[in-house]
């Protein structure tokens, strides 16, 4: 009994000794269980595992070993096969070691990492739970600016080293301060960054005032009135900059957005624009971006020098000027003539002739359209021709008297009609008003064939005179042709001015009425 009891006790002891020494339990151990690591660094997770060597006489063989963060125990996603960790995972497995190395850490690597192994035994699979909590952090410099000073603070979501100790840099130069917060005075070109001791190569992104600030036109092609136009400001800055827009020669801020949008641009919006990028460490203003709103020529303003009645033989300059973008070119025409008279803003006629009187129009043209205005050139006789006319009068008289005498002699009324009252017949034609004389003489002097016409038809001559009076009415008519978009943005007022018919009647009708009223009474 005692033997058997002793034997049983021995067997029990033997068995328990065998189990305790030879048959380890299922286990996975991680060291440490929580890790804080910097982005860009490499982390090594120490790991060991155990399992029973034999179960029911069957020798345990490990068939599969892996680390995972995604999936579950039954369907884990092996880190080696996870594209997020492409080439960054090193497994160094032995019978009891399950170390994991992850290179070039990034913030998305933060997770719970678990080791799992599967054996040939029924239900012989094991996952080490809980896993290792890995937190990947970057270092960030927070900037706090007050009136007097700028404070920089090195921040991270966990402490990669304990106790925390910092190393600050300005550009590549190590600074003296070793605390998490430092006070600095900022100069041009400064770039501050921080790191932790022992990891000086893993620095924070530097903080700096805006640089490479530039203003850009985002709208391509011709900028026409009414179009939507976007200006965009870009800049390199950390912390991120805010933006303000100004127009040249005006301190007022026109926009506080990075993108400055004209929803429907006006020609008055043309100009140079600048943007300023600003953050807590400073500001920088861009170069100008030019916005040129194009539009067809506005109704040209036309003028004649000298003004009023122009003596024949004078030097006359017709000037034309029209607001347009791009700048207009100018062509001068005479009304009723196809061929252009001149090109250019100024049309100079040296030694103007009477026959050159009349209406001239100037056409301003650019790529967006064309527009014309008319001006009247009123030429009167030069004094030297009037002198010639005066000299011509006695000669004409002489001829007429001879003719008269000849007629008298022929009709034999010389004695009865000794008084000159008989000169009635040709009086209207032969002794015209001085103006009419001058008129006819001009033609006499310039064109032989017109002499007949003007002399034998005084009523015709009077009609000419009346037309001359009409020509003296100063007016300019305006015609503009534009693209649809340009016309759409014109004000109603301008449209009415542009109506040639409306303008003509408003100038001429009252004049005609005044002339007709007295004859009607
Ligand atoms: C695994 O670790 C051993 C010992 O530390 C080393 O000799 C071996 O090169 C490592 N293998 C890999 C793949 O890193
Ligand atoms: C796993 O890491 C531990 C601790 O660094 C080391 O002693 C052991 O040799 C490593 N095992 C392998 C297989 O590299
Ligand atoms: C400057 O711009 C503001 C806003 O656009 C405007 O109201 C003001 O008239 C402009 N001043 C000058 C001098 O152009
Ligand atoms: C832009 O940022 C600077 C610096 O932080 C600040 O002083 C300023 O008020 C900001 N301006 C705007 C329009 O937000
Ligand atoms: C046209 O004449 C005006 C003055 O009469 C002058 O100021 C202007 O420069 C001239 N323009 C051209 C293109 O010659
Ligand atoms: C004036 O400009 C228009 C449009 O740019 C062009 O087609 C035309 O040939 C120019 N005329 C002259 C006389 O330069
Ligand atoms: C002046 O412009 C109008 C409108 O485009 C056009 O109809 C007219 O023919 C132009 N006049 C001349 C003489 O070219």
CSV table of C-alpha atoms in Angstrom, one decimal, residues 105-305:
chain,number,residue,atom,x,y,z
A,105,UNK,CA,8.5,54.1,-39.9
A,106,UNK,CA,5.6,56.4,-40.9
A,107,UNK,CA,2.6,57.7,-38.9
A,108,UNK,CA,0.3,55.1,-40.4
A,109,UNK,CA,2.4,52.3,-38.9
A,110,UNK,CA,0.9,53.1,-35.5
A,111,UNK,CA,-1.0,49.9,-34.5
A,112,UNK,CA,-1.1,46.8,-32.3
A,113,UNK,CA,1.4,44.2,-33.6
A,114,UNK,CA,0.7,40.5,-32.8
A,115,UNK,CA,2.8,37.4,-33.4
A,116,UNK,CA,1.0,34.2,-34.3
A,117,UNK,CA,2.3,30.7,-35.0
A,118,UNK,CA,0.6,27.5,-36.2
A,119,UNK,CA,1.8,23.9,-35.4
A,120,UNK,CA,0.9,20.5,-36.7
A,121,UNK,CA,-1.1,19.8,-33.5
A,122,UNK,CA,-4.9,19.8,-33.5
A,123,UNK,CA,-5.9,23.2,-32.2
A,124,UNK,CA,-2.1,23.9,-32.1
A,125,UNK,CA,-2.2,27.6,-33.1
A,126,UNK,CA,-1.4,30.5,-30.8
A,127,UNK,CA,-1.4,34.3,-31.0
A,128,UNK,CA,0.3,36.5,-28.4
A,129,UNK,CA,-2.3,38.8,-27.0
A,130,UNK,CA,-2.3,41.6,-26.2
A,131,UNK,CA,0.1,42.6,-28.9
A,132,UNK,CA,2.8,45.3,-28.9
A,133,UNK,CA,1.4,48.9,-29.1
A,134,UNK,CA,3.5,50.8,-31.5
A,135,UNK,CA,3.0,54.6,-31.7
A,136,UNK,CA,4.9,56.4,-34.4
A,137,UNK,CA,5.3,60.1,-33.9
A,138,UNK,CA,6.8,63.0,-35.7
A,139,UNK,CA,8.3,66.1,-34.1
A,140,UNK,CA,6.6,69.4,-34.8
A,141,UNK,CA,7.6,72.9,-34.0
A,142,UNK,CA,4.6,74.9,-32.8
A,143,UNK,CA,5.0,78.7,-33.2
A,144,UNK,CA,3.4,81.1,-30.8
A,145,UNK,CA,3.9,84.8,-31.6
A,146,UNK,CA,3.3,87.7,-29.3
A,147,UNK,CA,4.1,91.4,-29.7
A,148,UNK,CA,7.5,90.9,-28.1
A,149,UNK,CA,8.7,87.5,-28.9
A,150,UNK,CA,8.4,84.3,-30.8
A,151,UNK,CA,8.1,81.0,-28.9
A,152,UNK,CA,8.9,77.7,-30.5
A,153,UNK,CA,7.8,74.4,-28.9
A,154,UNK,CA,8.9,71.0,-30.0
A,155,UNK,CA,5.9,68.7,-29.9
A,156,UNK,CA,5.3,65.0,-30.4
A,157,UNK,CA,2.4,62.7,-29.6
A,158,UNK,CA,4.6,60.5,-27.4
A,159,UNK,CA,8.1,60.6,-26.0
A,160,UNK,CA,10.6,58.7,-28.1
A,161,UNK,CA,13.2,59.0,-25.4
A,162,UNK,CA,13.0,59.2,-21.6
A,163,UNK,CA,13.7,61.6,-20.0
A,164,UNK,CA,12.9,64.0,-23.0
A,165,UNK,CA,15.9,66.0,-24.1
A,166,UNK,CA,15.8,68.2,-27.2
A,167,UNK,CA,18.3,69.4,-29.8
A,168,UNK,CA,17.4,72.6,-31.7
A,169,UNK,CA,18.7,73.7,-35.1
A,170,UNK,CA,18.6,76.9,-37.1
A,171,UNK,CA,19.2,75.8,-40.6
A,172,UNK,CA,22.0,73.3,-40.2
A,173,UNK,CA,23.4,74.9,-37.1
A,174,UNK,CA,22.9,73.4,-33.7
A,175,UNK,CA,21.5,75.9,-31.1
A,176,UNK,CA,22.3,76.0,-27.5
A,177,UNK,CA,18.8,75.4,-26.1
A,178,UNK,CA,17.8,71.9,-25.0
A,179,UNK,CA,14.3,72.5,-23.6
A,180,UNK,CA,11.1,71.7,-25.4
A,181,UNK,CA,10.2,75.4,-25.6
A,182,UNK,CA,12.6,78.2,-26.7
A,183,UNK,CA,12.3,81.9,-27.4
A,184,UNK,CA,13.8,83.2,-30.6
A,185,UNK,CA,14.1,86.4,-32.6
A,186,UNK,CA,13.5,85.7,-36.2
A,187,UNK,CA,15.7,87.0,-39.0
A,188,UNK,CA,15.4,86.6,-42.7
A,189,UNK,CA,16.2,83.1,-43.9
A,190,UNK,CA,15.9,81.5,-40.5
A,191,UNK,CA,14.7,77.9,-40.5
A,192,UNK,CA,14.1,76.3,-37.0
A,193,UNK,CA,13.8,72.6,-36.4
A,194,UNK,CA,14.0,70.3,-33.4
A,195,UNK,CA,15.1,66.7,-32.7
A,196,UNK,CA,15.5,64.5,-29.7
A,197,UNK,CA,18.9,63.7,-28.3
A,198,UNK,CA,20.4,60.7,-30.0
A,199,UNK,CA,18.2,61.1,-33.1
A,200,UNK,CA,19.6,64.3,-34.4
A,201,UNK,CA,19.1,63.0,-38.0
A,202,UNK,CA,15.3,62.6,-37.4
A,203,UNK,CA,14.4,66.3,-37.3
A,204,UNK,CA,11.1,68.0,-37.4
A,205,UNK,CA,10.0,69.8,-40.5
A,206,UNK,CA,11.6,73.3,-40.2
A,207,UNK,CA,9.4,76.4,-39.5
A,208,UNK,CA,10.2,79.5,-41.7
A,209,UNK,CA,8.6,82.6,-43.1
A,210,UNK,CA,7.0,82.5,-46.5
A,211,UNK,CA,9.4,82.2,-49.5
A,212,UNK,CA,8.9,81.8,-53.2
A,213,UNK,CA,5.7,83.8,-53.0
A,214,UNK,CA,4.2,84.2,-56.5
A,215,UNK,CA,1.0,85.5,-57.9
A,216,UNK,CA,-0.4,83.7,-60.9
A,217,UNK,CA,-3.1,84.2,-63.5
A,218,UNK,CA,-5.1,80.9,-63.6
A,219,UNK,CA,-7.3,82.0,-66.5
A,220,UNK,CA,-5.8,81.3,-70.0
A,221,UNK,CA,-6.6,83.1,-73.2
A,222,UNK,CA,-7.8,86.6,-73.8
A,223,UNK,CA,-9.4,88.2,-70.8
A,224,UNK,CA,-12.6,89.8,-72.1
A,225,UNK,CA,-15.0,91.9,-70.2
A,226,UNK,CA,-17.5,89.8,-68.2
A,227,UNK,CA,-15.3,86.8,-68.0
A,228,UNK,CA,-14.5,85.1,-64.7
A,229,UNK,CA,-10.9,85.5,-63.9
A,230,UNK,CA,-8.9,83.7,-61.1
A,231,UNK,CA,-5.7,84.8,-59.6
A,232,UNK,CA,-3.9,82.4,-57.4
A,233,UNK,CA,-1.1,83.0,-54.8
A,234,UNK,CA,1.4,80.3,-53.9
A,235,UNK,CA,4.1,80.3,-51.4
A,236,UNK,CA,6.4,78.0,-49.5
A,237,UNK,CA,5.8,78.5,-45.8
A,238,UNK,CA,5.6,76.6,-42.5
A,239,UNK,CA,3.3,77.1,-40.7
A,240,UNK,CA,1.0,77.6,-43.6
A,241,UNK,CA,0.6,81.2,-44.7
A,242,UNK,CA,-2.5,83.2,-45.1
A,243,UNK,CA,-2.9,85.5,-48.1
A,244,UNK,CA,-3.9,89.0,-49.0
A,245,UNK,CA,-4.3,90.7,-52.4
A,246,UNK,CA,-3.7,94.2,-53.4
A,247,UNK,CA,-3.8,96.2,-56.6
A,248,UNK,CA,-0.9,98.4,-57.6
A,249,UNK,CA,-1.0,102.0,-56.2
A,250,UNK,CA,-3.7,101.1,-53.8
A,251,UNK,CA,-3.1,99.9,-50.2
A,252,UNK,CA,-6.7,98.5,-49.8
A,253,UNK,CA,-6.9,94.8,-49.5
A,254,UNK,CA,-9.0,93.4,-52.4
A,255,UNK,CA,-9.1,89.8,-51.2
A,256,UNK,CA,-8.1,87.6,-48.3
A,257,UNK,CA,-8.2,84.3,-50.1
A,258,UNK,CA,-5.4,82.4,-51.7
A,259,UNK,CA,-7.5,82.5,-54.8
A,260,UNK,CA,-8.8,85.8,-55.9
A,261,UNK,CA,-11.7,85.5,-58.3
A,262,UNK,CA,-13.3,88.2,-60.5
A,263,UNK,CA,-16.7,86.7,-61.3
A,264,UNK,CA,-17.4,89.1,-64.1
A,265,UNK,CA,-14.3,91.3,-64.8
A,266,UNK,CA,-14.5,94.9,-65.9
A,267,UNK,CA,-12.1,96.8,-67.9
A,268,UNK,CA,-11.4,99.0,-64.9
A,269,UNK,CA,-10.1,95.8,-63.1
A,270,UNK,CA,-7.1,95.9,-65.5
A,271,UNK,CA,-3.8,96.4,-63.6
A,272,UNK,CA,-1.1,94.8,-61.7
A,273,UNK,CA,-1.9,92.7,-58.7
A,274,UNK,CA,0.3,91.5,-55.8
A,275,UNK,CA,-0.3,89.0,-53.1
A,276,UNK,CA,1.3,88.8,-49.7
A,277,UNK,CA,1.8,85.6,-47.9
A,278,UNK,CA,2.1,85.8,-44.1
A,279,UNK,CA,2.6,83.4,-41.3
A,280,UNK,CA,3.8,83.8,-37.7
A,281,UNK,CA,7.5,84.1,-38.7
A,282,UNK,CA,7.1,86.8,-41.4
A,283,UNK,CA,5.7,87.8,-44.7
A,284,UNK,CA,6.6,88.1,-48.3
A,285,UNK,CA,5.0,89.9,-51.2
A,286,UNK,CA,4.9,88.4,-54.7
A,287,UNK,CA,5.9,90.0,-57.9
A,288,UNK,CA,3.1,91.5,-59.9
A,289,UNK,CA,0.6,89.6,-62.0
A,290,UNK,CA,-0.8,91.7,-64.9
A,291,UNK,CA,-4.4,91.5,-65.6
A,292,UNK,CA,-5.3,93.1,-69.0
A,293,UNK,CA,-8.9,93.2,-69.8
A,294,UNK,CA,-9.3,93.5,-73.6
A,295,UNK,CA,-12.2,95.4,-75.2
A,296,UNK,CA,-13.0,96.8,-78.6
A,297,UNK,CA,-12.4,100.5,-79.3
A,298,UNK,CA,-14.7,102.9,-77.5
A,299,UNK,CA,-16.3,105.6,-79.7
A,300,UNK,CA,-13.3,107.6,-80.9
A,301,UNK,CA,-13.1,111.3,-80.2
A,302,UNK,CA,-12.2,113.1,-83.3
A,303,UNK,CA,-11.1,116.7,-83.9
A,304,UNK,CA,-9.9,119.0,-86.6
A,305,UNK,CA,-7.1,121.6,-86.2
